[in-house]
Amino acid sequence: MLTTEALERIFDDIALSIDTVGDRNESLFLTKLALALANQLSDEMLVRAQVALARRHLQA
Amino acid sequence: MHLPHSLHIKSTYFDYPLYPFRPPHELTGRTAPHPVVIVGAGPVGLIVAMELGRRGIRTVLLEAIETVSPGSRATCVSRRSMEIMLQNQCDEPFVSKALMWTEGSSFYRDQMVYRLRMPHSADERYFPMANIQQCVYEKFLVDRVEQIDHVDLRWQSKVVGLTEGKDTVTLRIDTPEGEYDLSARYVVAADGARSIVRELLGLRLAGESHSGRYLIADIRMASSYPTERRAWFDPPSNPGNTILMHKQPDDIWRIDYQLATDQDSDYELQDDRVRARIKAHLDWIGETAPWQLEWTSLYKAHCLCLDDYRYGRILFAGDAAHLVPIFGVRGMNSGIADANNLGWKLAYVLQGLAPDSLLDSYTPERRAATLDIFDNARKSTLFMTPPTRGYQLTRDAVLQLAIDEDSMKPLINPRQSTPYDYVASPLTTAQREPFERGPRAGAPLINIRLKSGQGKHEHLLDHLGPDFNLLWFGESPAEFRIDVSSTLEGVRVKPILITRLAARSTQGLCVIHDHDGRLYSSFDATAGCAYLIRPDGHVCARWRSWDEAHLAQALRRALTR
């Protein structure tokens, strides 16, 4: 698990990156980020569980 | 001619006192310079006056209006602020009136995503937070100040001019009966966010202002909901934005709701509009009791401060020196810490116990505290009022994940105010020996509960004197052979022996019986260990082994002598 301080830094980094890449590239950037992190995790079941988690609570 | 026009403030729960203007001697002739003039009789100015008064320093305290600040304003008071009130003997009416709390809940839409639990134990004298309306709190402080002979509180007295001399500052004061000049060796500017003293000197606050705006409203409503902090992110009653809610005494509830970027402030401040929005929220959370609108205001988050809190003989405190976001309740609480820090330093300089250079330590200590607040408040503000799409999207992702994932919850922590440690201060003596527990050098003393006597709880701070205090962990009074009164000429040090054996206080040595060893344990103390405490309650040195030379050196450092 990451420390709270590390999570805070990552929070800022992702937020600022979304602003930097702009509306047109936002979804592509986030999808690339998810795939890159999935590859680093090297655990298909864990990645698919996280994909399911991320799909929860989205508004219709 | 200054005629304040805040008369007849209507309130459903508080009778605003009207303080008369009393013509001072200066209106009919010149007088000698005063030691200190304090501009602004808000909480910060009042506590500076108390801190000086309890050390025998006379002050003139000026207030432009004729009553206390209108509205609930800074409604959350921290434990450290309550301890400062205790030291100034004004905590009792506050404690009996304020609503104490330790917990809070944060919701994303209708789901709880974070439970705030502030550290608290039965050993503490005060709760971590207390809610009270600022007008009520200020009235308690005014009542206390009026009992202090050393404070000349002048209402309806507005500063309109300022001239700096070599040894004094002269203020031009406008009153209902005309203008007069008032000279002082030092001036404390505690005149708030729109400081006139700051303006007269042409000084500007620097930093950043955040875009998010909040409409803050007090309503009167009977509700049994307990006292805690509640925050809603993206509730149906304020879609896409946030709402905060706090209970205050006398059935007053504070509701702060964020305005959307495209909403017009003037339109949103109209009573009908405020009522409609509050009703929507109360309906949604299931509050059905009738309610009245009491007070409204508008708020925007700023992280702004002066480059230096000292300008010659003028010292800035509270909002006059810094503006901080409300998230984490640091505004008034940091101003009270300013007052606590500045009070003893001014007193020591004026009493000739320290050189004027002691006042140079005020900025590095208190501005460092402000910058630490900015660091925390910036994070809270970005989370509460995301300024860009990137922050909005990332914040919403955290909130949705936090419904199921505990690992995300710390990011929702509102980062409530905590006292600042003056570890890097030039007044603090660096530690030579390791300690595993206890307040480190620079930190405020911990107010541990002592053995109860006849049903009454005593705490460590109850035993502290107004000057330096030396906590010495020993066995018997006979072992304490240092004459602290002669350590540094004129400087008063109160020695306090903390012993695990039963012993009586002797002349010149206060004894605390640590019957269950909790003090020894909390301070990681061994026999012979000592903590030197500054007059504002912060540790300035601690040693496992020490002698008179160490004590003198630490005192000289703490007083820049």
Coordinates of C-alpha atoms in Angstrom, one line a residue:
Chain A
M1 CA 0.0 0.0 0.0
L2 CA 1.1 3.5 -0.7
T3 CA 1.6 6.0 2.1
T4 CA -0.9 8.9 2.4
E5 CA 1.9 11.3 1.3
A6 CA 2.6 9.3 -1.8
L7 CA -1.1 9.1 -2.6
E8 CA -1.4 12.9 -2.3
R9 CA 1.5 13.4 -4.7
I10 CA 0.0 10.9 -7.2
F11 CA -3.4 12.7 -6.8
D12 CA -1.7 16.0 -7.8
D13 CA 0.2 14.4 -10.6
I14 CA -2.8 12.8 -12.2
A15 CA -5.0 15.9 -11.8
L16 CA -2.3 18.1 -13.3
S17 CA -1.7 15.6 -16.2
I18 CA -5.4 15.6 -17.1
D19 CA -5.3 19.4 -17.2
T20 CA -2.2 19.3 -19.3
V21 CA -3.3 16.7 -21.9
G22 CA -6.6 18.6 -22.4
D23 CA -10.2 17.4 -23.0
R24 CA -9.4 15.7 -26.4
N25 CA -6.8 13.4 -24.9
E26 CA -8.2 12.9 -21.4
S27 CA -9.8 9.5 -22.0
L28 CA -6.9 8.2 -24.0
F29 CA -4.4 9.3 -21.4
L30 CA -6.4 7.7 -18.5
T31 CA -6.8 4.4 -20.5
K32 CA -3.1 4.4 -21.3
L33 CA -2.3 4.9 -17.6
A34 CA -4.6 2.1 -16.6
L35 CA -3.0 -0.3 -19.1
A36 CA 0.5 0.7 -18.1
L37 CA -0.3 0.1 -14.4
A38 CA -2.0 -3.2 -15.2
N39 CA 1.1 -4.4 -17.0
Q40 CA 3.2 -3.4 -14.0
L41 CA 0.9 -5.3 -11.6
S42 CA 1.5 -8.5 -13.6
D43 CA -1.6 -10.1 -12.1
E44 CA -4.6 -10.5 -14.5
M45 CA -7.1 -11.4 -11.8
L46 CA -6.1 -8.5 -9.6
V47 CA -6.3 -6.1 -12.6
R48 CA -9.8 -7.4 -13.6
A49 CA -11.0 -7.0 -10.0
Q50 CA -9.8 -3.4 -10.1
V51 CA -11.5 -2.8 -13.4
A52 CA -14.8 -4.1 -11.8
L53 CA -14.2 -1.9 -8.8
A54 CA -13.7 1.2 -11.0
R55 CA -17.0 0.5 -12.9
R56 CA -19.0 0.6 -9.6
H57 CA -21.0 3.6 -8.6
L58 CA -20.8 5.3 -12.0
Q59 CA -23.9 7.4 -12.7
A60 CA -26.3 6.2 -15.4
Chain B
M1 CA -15.9 62.2 12.9
H2 CA -16.1 58.4 13.2
L3 CA -19.7 57.2 13.9
P4 CA -19.9 53.4 13.7
H5 CA -23.1 52.2 12.0
S6 CA -23.3 48.6 13.0
L7 CA -26.0 49.4 15.6
H8 CA -29.0 47.2 16.0
I9 CA -27.7 43.9 14.7
K10 CA -30.6 41.5 14.8
S11 CA -30.1 38.0 16.1
T12 CA -32.5 35.2 17.2
Y13 CA -30.1 34.0 19.9
F14 CA -27.6 36.8 20.9
D15 CA -28.1 40.3 22.3
Y16 CA -25.3 42.3 20.8
P17 CA -23.9 44.6 23.5
L18 CA -23.5 48.2 22.7
Y19 CA -20.3 49.5 24.2
P20 CA -20.1 53.3 24.7
F21 CA -17.4 55.6 23.6
R22 CA -15.6 57.1 26.6
P23 CA -13.5 60.2 25.8
P24 CA -9.8 59.4 26.6
H25 CA -7.3 61.8 28.1
E26 CA -5.6 62.3 24.7
L27 CA -8.7 64.1 23.4
T28 CA -8.0 67.0 25.8
G29 CA -4.2 66.9 25.8
R30 CA -1.1 64.9 25.0
T31 CA 0.0 62.0 27.2
A32 CA 3.1 60.0 27.4
P33 CA 3.6 57.1 25.0
H34 CA 1.8 53.9 26.0
P35 CA 3.8 50.6 26.1
V36 CA 1.6 48.9 23.6
V37 CA -1.4 49.9 21.5
I38 CA -3.4 47.0 20.0
V39 CA -5.6 47.8 17.0
G40 CA -8.6 45.5 16.7
A41 CA -10.6 44.0 19.6
G42 CA -11.4 40.7 17.9
P43 CA -10.3 37.4 19.5
V44 CA -6.6 38.0 18.5
G45 CA -6.4 41.6 19.8
L46 CA -8.2 40.6 23.0
I47 CA -5.9 37.7 23.7
V48 CA -2.8 39.8 23.0
A49 CA -4.2 42.3 25.6
M50 CA -4.7 39.4 28.1
E51 CA -1.2 37.9 27.5
L52 CA 0.3 41.4 28.2
G53 CA -2.0 42.2 31.1
R54 CA -1.2 39.0 33.0
R55 CA 2.4 40.0 32.8
G56 CA 1.8 43.5 34.1
I57 CA 2.0 45.4 30.8
R58 CA -0.5 48.2 30.2
T59 CA -2.2 48.3 26.8
V60 CA -4.7 50.4 24.9
L61 CA -7.0 48.3 22.9
L62 CA -8.8 50.1 20.0
E63 CA -11.9 48.9 18.3
A64 CA -13.6 50.7 15.4
I65 CA -17.1 49.5 16.0
E66 CA -19.2 49.5 19.2
T67 CA -19.9 45.8 19.6
V68 CA -18.4 42.4 18.9
S69 CA -18.0 40.9 15.4
P70 CA -21.4 40.1 13.9
G71 CA -22.3 36.5 13.1
S72 CA -20.9 33.1 13.9
R73 CA -17.8 33.5 11.6
A74 CA -14.9 31.4 13.0
T75 CA -17.0 28.9 14.8
C76 CA -14.6 26.0 15.5
V77 CA -12.1 26.5 18.3
S78 CA -9.2 24.1 18.7
R79 CA -7.9 22.4 21.9
R80 CA -4.7 24.4 21.8
S81 CA -6.8 27.6 21.6
M82 CA -8.7 26.5 24.7
E83 CA -5.4 25.8 26.5
I84 CA -4.3 29.4 25.7
M85 CA -7.7 30.6 27.1
L86 CA -7.0 28.6 30.2
Q87 CA -3.7 30.3 30.7
N88 CA -5.5 33.6 30.4
Q89 CA -8.3 32.5 32.8
C90 CA -11.1 32.9 30.3
D91 CA -11.9 29.3 29.5
E92 CA -14.7 28.6 32.0
P93 CA -17.6 30.5 30.3
F94 CA -16.4 29.2 27.0
V95 CA -16.3 25.6 28.1
S96 CA -19.7 25.7 29.7
K97 CA -21.3 27.2 26.6
A98 CA -19.4 25.6 23.6
L99 CA -20.3 22.3 22.0
M100 CA -17.4 19.9 22.2
W101 CA -16.7 17.3 19.4
T102 CA -14.2 14.8 18.2
E103 CA -15.7 13.2 15.1
G104 CA -17.1 13.9 11.7
S105 CA -18.5 12.3 8.6
S106 CA -17.9 12.9 4.9
F107 CA -20.4 11.7 2.3
Y108 CA -20.2 11.2 -1.4
R109 CA -23.8 11.8 -2.5
D110 CA -25.6 9.6 0.0
Q111 CA -22.8 7.2 0.9
M112 CA -20.4 7.8 3.9
V113 CA -16.9 7.7 2.6
Y114 CA -14.8 8.9 5.5
R115 CA -15.2 9.0 9.3
L116 CA -13.1 11.6 11.0
R117 CA -11.9 10.7 14.5
M118 CA -9.6 13.2 16.1
P119 CA -7.2 12.0 18.9
H120 CA -8.9 12.3 22.3
S121 CA -8.7 10.6 25.6
A122 CA -10.2 10.9 29.1
D123 CA -6.8 12.3 30.1
E124 CA -7.4 15.5 28.1
R125 CA -8.9 18.5 29.7
Y126 CA -10.5 19.7 26.5
F127 CA -12.0 18.1 23.5
P128 CA -10.0 18.5 20.2
M129 CA -12.7 20.9 18.9
A130 CA -15.4 23.1 20.3
N131 CA -18.1 25.0 18.4
I132 CA -19.3 28.4 19.4
Q133 CA -20.4 31.5 17.6
Q134 CA -17.6 34.1 17.3
C135 CA -19.9 36.8 18.6
V136 CA -20.6 34.8 21.8
Y137 CA -16.9 33.9 22.2
E138 CA -15.8 37.5 21.7
K139 CA -18.3 38.7 24.4
F140 CA -16.7 36.2 26.9
L141 CA -13.2 37.6 26.0
V142 CA -14.4 41.2 26.4
D143 CA -15.9 40.4 29.8
R144 CA -12.6 39.0 30.9
V145 CA -10.6 41.9 29.5
E146 CA -12.8 44.3 31.3
Q147 CA -11.7 42.7 34.6
I148 CA -8.0 43.4 33.8
D149 CA -6.9 46.8 35.1
H150 CA -4.0 46.9 32.7
V151 CA -6.2 47.0 29.6
D152 CA -7.8 50.3 28.4
L153 CA -10.4 49.1 25.9
R154 CA -11.6 52.0 23.7
W155 CA -14.7 51.3 21.5
Q156 CA -15.7 53.4 18.5
S157 CA -12.1 54.4 17.9
K158 CA -10.9 54.0 14.4
V159 CA -7.2 54.4 13.3
V160 CA -7.0 56.9 10.4
G161 CA -3.3 57.8 10.4
L162 CA 0.1 56.4 11.4
T163 CA 3.5 58.0 11.8
E164 CA 6.6 56.1 12.7
G165 CA 9.1 57.7 15.0
K166 CA 12.5 56.5 16.2
D167 CA 11.2 55.2 19.5
T168 CA 7.5 55.3 19.1
V169 CA 4.6 54.9 16.7
T170 CA 1.9 57.6 16.7
L171 CA -1.6 56.6 15.6
R172 CA -4.3 59.1 14.6
I173 CA -7.6 58.0 16.1
D174 CA -11.0 59.2 14.9
T175 CA -13.9 58.9 17.4
P176 CA -17.5 60.2 17.8
E177 CA -16.0 63.2 19.6
G178 CA -13.2 64.0 17.2
E179 CA -9.6 62.9 16.5
Y180 CA -6.6 62.6 18.7
D181 CA -3.0 61.2 18.6
L182 CA -2.0 58.1 20.5
S183 CA 1.7 57.1 20.8
A184 CA 3.1 53.8 21.8
R185 CA 6.4 52.0 21.9
Y186 CA 4.9 49.1 20.0
V187 CA 1.7 48.6 18.0
V188 CA 0.0 45.3 17.4
A189 CA -2.1 45.3 14.3
A190 CA -4.9 42.7 14.9
D191 CA -7.4 44.6 12.8
G192 CA -8.4 41.7 10.6
A193 CA -8.5 40.8 6.9
R194 CA -9.0 44.4 5.8
S195 CA -6.3 45.8 8.2
I196 CA -6.2 49.6 8.2
V197 CA -2.7 49.5 9.7
R198 CA -1.5 47.3 6.8
E199 CA -3.1 49.7 4.3
L200 CA -1.6 52.8 6.0
L201 CA 1.9 51.2 5.7
G202 CA 1.2 50.3 2.1
L203 CA 1.9 46.6 2.8
R204 CA 0.3 43.9 0.7
L205 CA -0.5 40.2 1.4
A206 CA 1.1 37.8 -1.1
G207 CA 0.2 34.3 -2.2
E208 CA -2.7 32.7 -4.0
S209 CA -6.5 33.0 -3.9
H210 CA -8.6 30.0 -4.8
S211 CA -11.5 30.2 -7.1
G212 CA -14.1 28.3 -5.0
R213 CA -16.7 30.4 -3.2
Y214 CA -18.9 29.4 -0.3
L215 CA -22.1 30.9 0.9
I216 CA -22.2 30.5 4.7
A217 CA -25.4 30.7 6.6
D218 CA -26.6 30.3 10.2
I219 CA -30.1 28.9 10.8
R220 CA -31.9 28.3 14.1
M221 CA -33.4 24.8 14.2
A222 CA -34.0 22.3 17.0
S223 CA -32.3 19.1 16.1
S224 CA -31.0 16.2 18.1
Y225 CA -28.3 15.4 15.7
P226 CA -25.0 15.2 17.6
T227 CA -22.2 17.7 17.3
E228 CA -19.8 16.6 14.6
R229 CA -18.5 17.9 11.3
R230 CA -20.5 16.8 8.3
A231 CA -19.4 17.3 4.7
W232 CA -21.2 16.3 1.6
F233 CA -19.6 16.0 -1.8
D234 CA -22.0 16.2 -4.8
P235 CA -25.2 15.9 -2.8
P236 CA -28.5 16.2 -4.7
S237 CA -29.1 19.4 -2.7
N238 CA -26.0 21.0 -4.3
P239 CA -25.1 18.9 -7.4
G240 CA -21.4 18.9 -8.3
N241 CA -20.5 21.0 -5.3
T242 CA -20.0 20.5 -1.5
I243 CA -21.9 21.4 1.7
L244 CA -20.5 21.6 5.3
M245 CA -22.7 21.6 8.4
H246 CA -21.8 22.3 12.0
K247 CA -23.9 22.5 15.1
Q248 CA -23.5 25.5 17.4
P249 CA -25.0 26.4 20.8
D250 CA -28.6 27.7 21.1
D251 CA -29.9 25.5 18.3
I252 CA -27.9 27.4 15.7
W253 CA -26.6 25.4 12.7
R254 CA -23.9 26.6 10.4
I255 CA -24.4 25.5 6.8
D256 CA -21.6 26.3 4.3
Y257 CA -22.4 25.5 0.7
Q258 CA -20.2 25.9 -2.3
L259 CA -21.4 28.1 -5.2
A260 CA -21.0 26.8 -8.7
T261 CA -18.6 28.8 -10.9
D262 CA -21.5 30.3 -13.0
Q263 CA -23.7 31.3 -10.0
D264 CA -23.9 35.0 -9.2
S265 CA -23.0 35.9 -5.6
D266 CA -25.4 38.8 -5.2
Y267 CA -28.3 36.7 -6.5
E268 CA -27.4 33.7 -4.3
L269 CA -27.2 36.0 -1.2
Q270 CA -30.8 37.0 -1.5
D271 CA -32.8 35.7 1.4
D272 CA -35.4 33.8 -0.7
R273 CA -32.7 32.1 -2.6
V274 CA -30.7 31.1 0.5
R275 CA -33.9 29.8 2.1
A276 CA -34.7 27.7 -0.9
R277 CA -31.3 26.1 -1.1
I278 CA -31.1 25.4 2.7
K279 CA -34.6 23.9 2.6
A280 CA -33.5 21.6 -0.3
H281 CA -30.6 20.3 1.8
L282 CA -32.6 19.9 5.0
D283 CA -35.3 18.1 3.2
W284 CA -32.8 15.7 1.7
I285 CA -31.1 14.9 5.0
G286 CA -34.4 14.4 6.7
E287 CA -34.5 17.4 9.0
T288 CA -38.2 18.3 9.4
A289 CA -38.2 20.8 12.3
P290 CA -39.1 24.5 11.6
W291 CA -36.2 26.8 11.2
Q292 CA -35.3 30.5 10.8
L293 CA -32.5 32.1 8.8
E294 CA -30.2 33.9 11.2
W295 CA -27.2 35.2 9.2
T296 CA -25.5 34.9 5.9
S297 CA -22.1 35.8 4.4
L298 CA -19.9 34.9 1.5
Y299 CA -16.5 33.3 1.7
K300 CA -13.6 32.7 -0.7
A301 CA -10.4 30.7 0.2
H302 CA -7.2 32.6 0.3
C303 CA -3.6 31.5 1.1
L304 CA -2.1 35.0 1.5
C305 CA 0.4 36.4 4.0
L306 CA 2.8 39.3 4.7
D307 CA 6.5 38.7 3.9
D308 CA 7.3 39.8 7.4
Y309 CA 5.0 40.0 10.4
R310 CA 7.2 42.7 12.0
Y311 CA 7.5 46.1 10.5
G312 CA 9.7 48.1 12.8
R313 CA 7.7 48.7 16.0
I314 CA 4.5 47.4 14.4
L315 CA 3.6 43.7 14.7
F316 CA 0.9 42.0 12.7
A317 CA -1.3 39.2 14.1
G318 CA -4.2 37.1 12.9
D319 CA -6.0 37.9 9.7
A320 CA -4.0 41.2 9.4
A321 CA -0.9 39.1 8.9
H322 CA -2.3 36.1 7.0
L323 CA -5.5 34.8 5.4
V324 CA -6.0 31.1 5.4
P325 CA -8.8 28.9 4.0
I326 CA -11.5 27.9 6.5
F327 CA -11.1 24.2 5.7
G328 CA -9.4 22.6 8.8
V329 CA -10.4 25.6 11.0
R330 CA -7.1 27.3 11.1
G331 CA -8.0 31.0 10.7
M332 CA -8.9 32.2 14.2
N333 CA -7.0 29.4 15.8
S334 CA -3.7 30.4 14.2
G335 CA -4.5 34.0 15.1
I336 CA -4.8 33.0 18.8
A337 CA -1.5 31.2 18.5
D338 CA 0.0 34.4 17.1
A339 CA -1.3 36.3 20.2
N340 CA 0.1 33.7 22.5
N341 CA 3.5 33.9 20.8
L342 CA 3.6 37.6 20.6
G343 CA 2.3 38.4 24.1
W344 CA 5.1 37.1 26.2
K345 CA 7.8 38.4 23.8
L346 CA 6.5 41.9 23.9
A347 CA 6.2 41.7 27.7
Y348 CA 9.8 40.5 28.1
V349 CA 11.1 43.2 25.9
L350 CA 9.1 45.9 27.6
Q351 CA 10.2 44.6 31.1
G352 CA 13.9 44.8 30.0
L353 CA 14.3 41.0 30.3
A354 CA 15.1 40.5 26.6
P355 CA 16.4 42.8 23.9
D356 CA 14.2 44.1 21.1
S357 CA 15.7 41.3 18.9
L358 CA 13.4 38.8 20.7
L359 CA 10.6 40.3 18.6
D360 CA 12.5 39.3 15.4
S361 CA 11.7 35.6 16.3
Y362 CA 8.0 36.3 15.9
T363 CA 8.0 36.1 12.1
P364 CA 10.2 33.0 11.7
E365 CA 8.0 31.2 14.2
R366 CA 4.5 32.3 13.2
R367 CA 5.1 32.8 9.5
A368 CA 6.5 29.2 9.4
A369 CA 3.2 28.2 11.0
T370 CA 1.3 30.0 8.3
L371 CA 3.3 28.4 5.5
D372 CA 2.6 25.0 7.1
I373 CA -1.1 25.9 7.2
F374 CA -0.9 26.8 3.5
D375 CA 0.5 23.4 2.7
N376 CA -2.3 21.6 4.4
A377 CA -5.0 24.1 3.5
R378 CA -4.0 24.0 -0.2
K379 CA -4.6 20.2 -0.3
S380 CA -8.0 20.6 1.6
T381 CA -9.1 23.4 -0.7
L382 CA -8.1 21.5 -3.9
F383 CA -10.2 18.6 -2.6
M384 CA -13.2 20.7 -1.4
T385 CA -13.3 23.0 -4.3
P386 CA -11.4 21.5 -7.3
P387 CA -10.3 24.4 -9.5
T388 CA -9.8 22.5 -12.8
R389 CA -11.3 19.6 -14.6
G390 CA -8.3 17.5 -13.8
Y391 CA -8.7 18.0 -10.0
Q392 CA -12.5 17.6 -10.3
L393 CA -12.2 14.3 -12.1
T394 CA -9.4 13.0 -9.8
R395 CA -11.3 14.1 -6.7
D396 CA -14.5 12.4 -7.9
A397 CA -12.6 9.2 -8.7
V398 CA -11.2 9.1 -5.2
L399 CA -14.6 9.6 -3.7
Q400 CA -16.2 6.9 -5.7
L401 CA -13.4 4.4 -5.0
A402 CA -13.5 5.3 -1.3
I403 CA -17.0 3.8 -1.1
D404 CA -15.4 0.4 -1.4
E405 CA -11.7 1.0 -0.9
D406 CA -10.3 2.0 2.6
S407 CA -7.0 2.9 1.0
M408 CA -8.5 6.0 -0.6
K409 CA -10.1 7.4 2.5
P410 CA -7.1 9.3 3.9
L411 CA -7.3 11.6 0.9
I412 CA -10.7 12.7 2.2
N413 CA -9.3 13.7 5.6
P414 CA -10.2 17.4 6.3
R415 CA -6.8 17.8 8.0
Q416 CA -8.1 19.6 11.1
S417 CA -5.9 22.2 12.7
T418 CA -3.0 21.0 14.9
P419 CA -0.6 23.1 16.9
Y420 CA 2.7 24.1 15.1
D421 CA 6.0 23.0 16.6
Y422 CA 8.8 25.6 16.7
V423 CA 11.4 23.0 16.2
A424 CA 13.5 25.1 13.7
S425 CA 13.1 28.3 15.7
P426 CA 16.2 30.2 16.7
L427 CA 14.8 30.2 20.3
T428 CA 14.7 26.4 20.5
T429 CA 17.7 24.5 21.9
A430 CA 18.5 21.4 19.8
Q431 CA 18.1 18.1 21.6
R432 CA 21.4 16.3 22.4
E433 CA 19.9 13.1 23.8
P434 CA 17.2 10.8 22.3
F435 CA 13.7 10.7 23.6
E436 CA 11.1 8.2 22.4
R437 CA 8.0 10.1 23.6
G438 CA 7.0 13.5 25.0
P439 CA 6.8 16.9 23.4
R440 CA 10.0 17.6 21.4
A441 CA 11.8 20.9 21.8
G442 CA 9.6 23.4 20.0
A443 CA 6.3 21.6 20.6
P444 CA 3.5 22.8 22.9
L445 CA 3.4 21.0 26.3
I446 CA 0.9 18.2 26.6
N447 CA -1.8 18.9 29.2
I448 CA -1.9 15.5 31.0
R449 CA -4.5 14.8 33.6
L450 CA -3.1 14.4 37.1
K451 CA -4.4 12.5 40.1
S452 CA -7.9 13.5 41.1
G453 CA -8.4 15.3 44.4
Q454 CA -11.9 15.2 45.9
G455 CA -13.5 14.7 42.6
K456 CA -11.7 17.5 40.9
H457 CA -9.4 16.7 38.0
E458 CA -6.1 18.7 37.8
H459 CA -4.0 18.9 34.7
L460 CA -0.4 19.7 34.1
L461 CA -1.1 23.2 32.6
D462 CA -2.9 24.2 35.9
H463 CA 0.5 24.2 37.6
L464 CA 2.4 26.4 35.1
G465 CA 3.3 30.0 36.0
P466 CA 3.2 32.9 33.5
D467 CA 6.9 32.9 32.8
F468 CA 9.4 30.1 32.2
N469 CA 8.7 26.7 33.8
L470 CA 11.1 23.9 34.5
L471 CA 9.7 20.4 34.7
W472 CA 12.2 18.4 36.6
F473 CA 11.7 14.6 37.0
G474 CA 13.3 13.7 40.4
E475 CA 12.7 11.9 43.6
S476 CA 12.5 14.5 46.4
P477 CA 12.7 18.3 46.8
A478 CA 15.9 17.9 48.7
E479 CA 17.7 16.8 45.5
F480 CA 16.8 20.0 43.7
R481 CA 19.8 22.2 44.5
I482 CA 19.7 24.7 41.6
D483 CA 18.7 28.3 42.4
V484 CA 16.8 29.0 39.3
S485 CA 16.1 32.6 40.3
S486 CA 19.7 33.4 39.8
T487 CA 20.3 31.5 36.6
L488 CA 19.8 34.5 34.3
E489 CA 19.4 37.9 35.8
G490 CA 15.8 39.0 36.3
V491 CA 14.3 36.0 34.4
R492 CA 11.7 34.1 36.4
V493 CA 11.7 30.3 36.2
K494 CA 9.2 28.3 38.1
P495 CA 10.7 24.9 39.1
I496 CA 8.2 22.0 39.2
L497 CA 9.3 18.7 40.6
I498 CA 7.5 15.6 39.2
T499 CA 8.1 12.7 41.5
R500 CA 6.8 9.2 41.8
L501 CA 7.1 9.5 45.6
A502 CA 4.6 11.4 47.8
A503 CA 6.2 14.8 48.6
R504 CA 4.9 18.2 49.6
S505 CA 5.6 21.5 47.7
T506 CA 8.2 23.6 49.4
Q507 CA 8.8 27.3 49.2
G508 CA 10.1 27.9 45.7
L509 CA 9.4 24.4 44.5
C510 CA 6.1 23.1 43.2
V511 CA 5.7 19.4 43.5
I512 CA 3.5 17.1 41.4
H513 CA 3.0 13.6 42.6
D514 CA 3.1 11.3 39.6
H515 CA 1.3 8.5 41.5
D516 CA 0.9 6.1 38.6
G517 CA 3.9 7.1 36.5
R518 CA 1.9 8.5 33.6
L519 CA 3.8 11.7 33.5
Y520 CA 7.2 9.9 33.5
S521 CA 5.9 7.7 30.7
S522 CA 4.3 10.4 28.6
F523 CA 7.5 12.5 28.7
D524 CA 9.8 9.4 28.4
A525 CA 11.4 10.7 31.5
T526 CA 14.2 9.2 33.5
A527 CA 15.4 10.4 36.9
G528 CA 17.1 13.8 36.5
C529 CA 15.4 14.6 33.2
A530 CA 14.1 18.1 32.7
Y531 CA 11.9 20.1 30.2
L532 CA 12.2 23.9 30.0
I533 CA 8.9 25.5 29.0
R534 CA 8.6 28.9 27.4
P535 CA 6.0 31.4 28.8
D536 CA 3.7 30.4 25.9
G537 CA 3.7 26.8 26.9
H538 CA 6.1 25.5 24.2
V539 CA 9.1 23.3 25.1
C540 CA 12.3 25.2 24.4
A541 CA 14.8 22.6 25.6
R542 CA 14.8 19.1 27.1
W543 CA 17.6 17.1 28.6
R544 CA 18.2 13.7 30.2
S545 CA 21.1 15.2 32.1
W546 CA 21.7 18.9 32.6
D547 CA 23.2 21.5 34.9
E548 CA 22.8 25.2 35.7
A549 CA 25.0 26.1 32.6
H550 CA 22.7 24.2 30.3
L551 CA 19.7 26.0 31.8
A552 CA 21.3 29.4 31.5
Q553 CA 22.3 28.7 27.9
A554 CA 18.8 27.6 26.9
L555 CA 17.3 30.7 28.6
R556 CA 19.7 33.0 26.8
R557 CA 18.9 31.4 23.5
A558 CA 15.1 31.6 24.2
L559 CA 15.4 35.3 25.0
T560 CA 18.1 36.2 22.3
R561 CA 20.3 37.5 25.1

